[in-house]
Amino acid sequence: MKKQDRQRLIRRLLNTQDVERQEDFVRLLEEQGIHVTQATISRDIKEMQLVKVPSISGRYRYNLPVQKKLDAKKKLKRTLQDAYVSFSVQGKDTFLKVLPGNGPAVASLIDQIKYDFVFGAIGDDNTVLTICKNDAGALALKDEIEDLLS
């Protein structure tokens, strides 16, 4: 069984059972016809960043880590403050230059924020092309970027 499939199954087990020990994972997977060693489970636990939390019984069980949702606007602000080079507007399009390696992240963050006036953003290594819904949208994005930089 592939690691990805095994870890998907481990996630399902965590949602349906209280798993207290690594040996419990081994046994539960064996019951489903999947042979794994305790060492493999140990690596999966580390890679999946599983944590032990109190269970209703007062004992401890494995659980998935709490997913932290980063505020995309805050992350965009931090990224731009570190990587911004220049910004220009032409009609409804904007062209943002950033330091190498930052283009895809900035484009993704602009999309995640879901600005009403932005149609979409495409990023390569050090540039981001943003297509806005109209000329006013491009100017609104320029204002947003300037606010994030200040």
Coordinates of C-alpha atoms in Angstrom, one line a residue:
M1 CA 0.0 0.0 0.0
K2 CA 1.2 3.5 -0.9
K3 CA 2.1 5.8 2.0
Q4 CA -0.5 8.3 0.8
D5 CA -3.3 5.7 0.9
R6 CA -2.1 4.4 4.3
Q7 CA -2.1 7.9 5.8
R8 CA -5.6 8.5 4.4
L9 CA -6.7 5.4 6.1
I10 CA -5.1 6.5 9.4
R11 CA -7.0 9.8 9.2
R12 CA -10.2 7.8 8.8
L13 CA -9.3 5.6 11.8
L14 CA -8.7 8.7 13.9
N15 CA -12.2 9.9 13.0
T16 CA -13.9 6.7 14.0
Q17 CA -11.8 5.3 16.9
D18 CA -9.8 6.3 19.9
V19 CA -6.3 5.2 19.0
E20 CA -4.1 5.4 22.1
R21 CA -0.9 3.6 21.0
Q22 CA 1.1 3.0 17.9
E23 CA 0.4 -0.7 18.3
D24 CA -3.3 0.1 18.1
F25 CA -2.7 1.5 14.6
V26 CA -0.8 -1.6 13.6
R27 CA -3.6 -3.9 14.9
L28 CA -6.4 -1.8 13.2
L29 CA -4.6 -1.8 9.9
E30 CA -3.9 -5.5 10.2
E31 CA -7.7 -6.1 10.7
Q32 CA -8.2 -4.4 7.3
G33 CA -5.6 -6.6 5.7
I34 CA -2.8 -4.0 5.7
H35 CA 0.5 -5.2 7.1
V36 CA 2.6 -2.4 8.6
T37 CA 5.4 -2.3 11.2
Q38 CA 5.4 -0.1 14.3
A39 CA 8.3 1.8 12.8
T40 CA 6.3 2.6 9.7
I41 CA 3.5 3.9 12.0
S42 CA 6.0 5.9 14.0
R43 CA 7.2 7.6 10.8
D44 CA 3.6 8.3 9.7
I45 CA 2.7 9.8 13.1
K46 CA 5.7 12.2 12.8
E47 CA 5.0 13.1 9.1
M48 CA 1.3 13.6 9.8
Q49 CA 2.2 15.6 12.9
L50 CA -0.3 13.7 15.0
V51 CA -0.7 14.8 18.6
K52 CA -2.0 13.2 21.7
V53 CA -5.1 14.7 23.3
P54 CA -7.2 13.7 26.3
S55 CA -10.0 11.3 25.5
I56 CA -13.4 10.9 27.3
S57 CA -12.0 8.0 29.2
G58 CA -9.3 10.2 30.8
R59 CA -6.6 8.5 28.8
Y60 CA -4.8 10.0 25.8
R61 CA -5.5 9.3 22.1
Y62 CA -3.9 10.3 18.8
N63 CA -5.5 13.2 16.9
L64 CA -4.9 15.2 13.8
P65 CA -3.2 18.6 14.5
V66 CA -5.3 21.7 14.7
Q67 CA -5.3 23.3 11.3
K68 CA -4.3 27.0 11.5
K69 CA -5.9 29.2 9.0
L70 CA -3.6 32.0 8.1
D71 CA -5.2 35.3 7.2
A72 CA -4.4 35.6 3.5
K73 CA -4.3 39.4 3.7
K74 CA -1.8 39.4 6.5
K75 CA 0.3 36.9 4.7
L76 CA 0.1 39.0 1.5
K77 CA 1.2 42.0 3.5
R78 CA 4.2 40.2 5.0
T79 CA 5.2 38.8 1.6
L80 CA 4.9 42.1 -0.2
Q81 CA 6.9 43.9 2.5
D82 CA 9.7 41.4 2.0
A83 CA 9.5 40.9 -1.8
Y84 CA 7.9 43.9 -3.5
V85 CA 9.8 45.5 -6.4
S86 CA 7.2 47.5 -8.4
F87 CA 3.6 47.8 -9.5
S88 CA 2.0 49.1 -12.6
V89 CA -1.5 49.4 -14.1
Q90 CA -2.6 49.3 -17.7
G91 CA -6.3 49.4 -18.3
K92 CA -7.9 46.6 -16.3
D93 CA -4.6 44.7 -15.9
T94 CA -1.9 45.1 -13.2
F95 CA 1.7 43.9 -13.3
L96 CA 3.4 43.3 -10.0
K97 CA 7.2 42.6 -9.8
V98 CA 8.5 40.8 -6.8
L99 CA 11.8 39.2 -5.8
P100 CA 12.5 35.8 -7.5
G101 CA 10.5 32.9 -6.1
N102 CA 7.6 35.0 -4.7
G103 CA 5.3 35.3 -7.8
P104 CA 3.3 32.1 -7.4
A105 CA 2.7 32.8 -3.7
V106 CA 1.5 36.4 -4.2
A107 CA -0.8 35.4 -7.1
S108 CA -2.3 32.6 -4.9
L109 CA -2.8 35.0 -2.0
I110 CA -4.5 37.6 -4.2
D111 CA -6.9 34.8 -5.4
Q112 CA -7.5 33.6 -1.8
I113 CA -8.5 37.1 -0.7
K114 CA -11.3 37.1 -3.3
Y115 CA -11.3 40.8 -4.1
D116 CA -14.6 41.6 -5.8
F117 CA -12.8 43.6 -8.5
V118 CA -10.3 40.9 -9.4
F119 CA -11.0 38.3 -12.1
G120 CA -7.8 36.3 -11.5
A121 CA -4.1 36.4 -10.9
I122 CA -1.3 34.5 -12.6
G123 CA 2.2 34.4 -11.1
D124 CA 5.5 33.2 -12.3
D125 CA 8.9 33.3 -10.6
N126 CA 9.1 37.1 -10.0
T127 CA 6.0 38.6 -11.6
V128 CA 2.2 38.6 -11.1
L129 CA -0.3 39.5 -13.8
T130 CA -3.7 40.4 -12.3
I131 CA -6.7 40.8 -14.6
C132 CA -9.3 42.9 -12.9
K133 CA -13.0 43.2 -13.9
N134 CA -12.6 46.7 -15.1
D135 CA -10.2 49.7 -15.1
A136 CA -11.6 50.9 -11.7
G137 CA -10.8 47.4 -10.3
A138 CA -7.2 47.7 -11.3
L139 CA -6.9 51.1 -9.6
A140 CA -8.6 49.6 -6.5
L141 CA -6.0 46.8 -6.4
K142 CA -3.3 49.4 -6.7
D143 CA -4.7 51.1 -3.7
E144 CA -4.9 47.8 -1.8
I145 CA -1.3 47.0 -2.6
E146 CA -0.1 50.4 -1.5
D147 CA -2.1 50.1 1.8
L148 CA -0.4 46.7 2.4
L149 CA 3.0 48.2 1.8
S150 CA 2.5 51.1 4.2

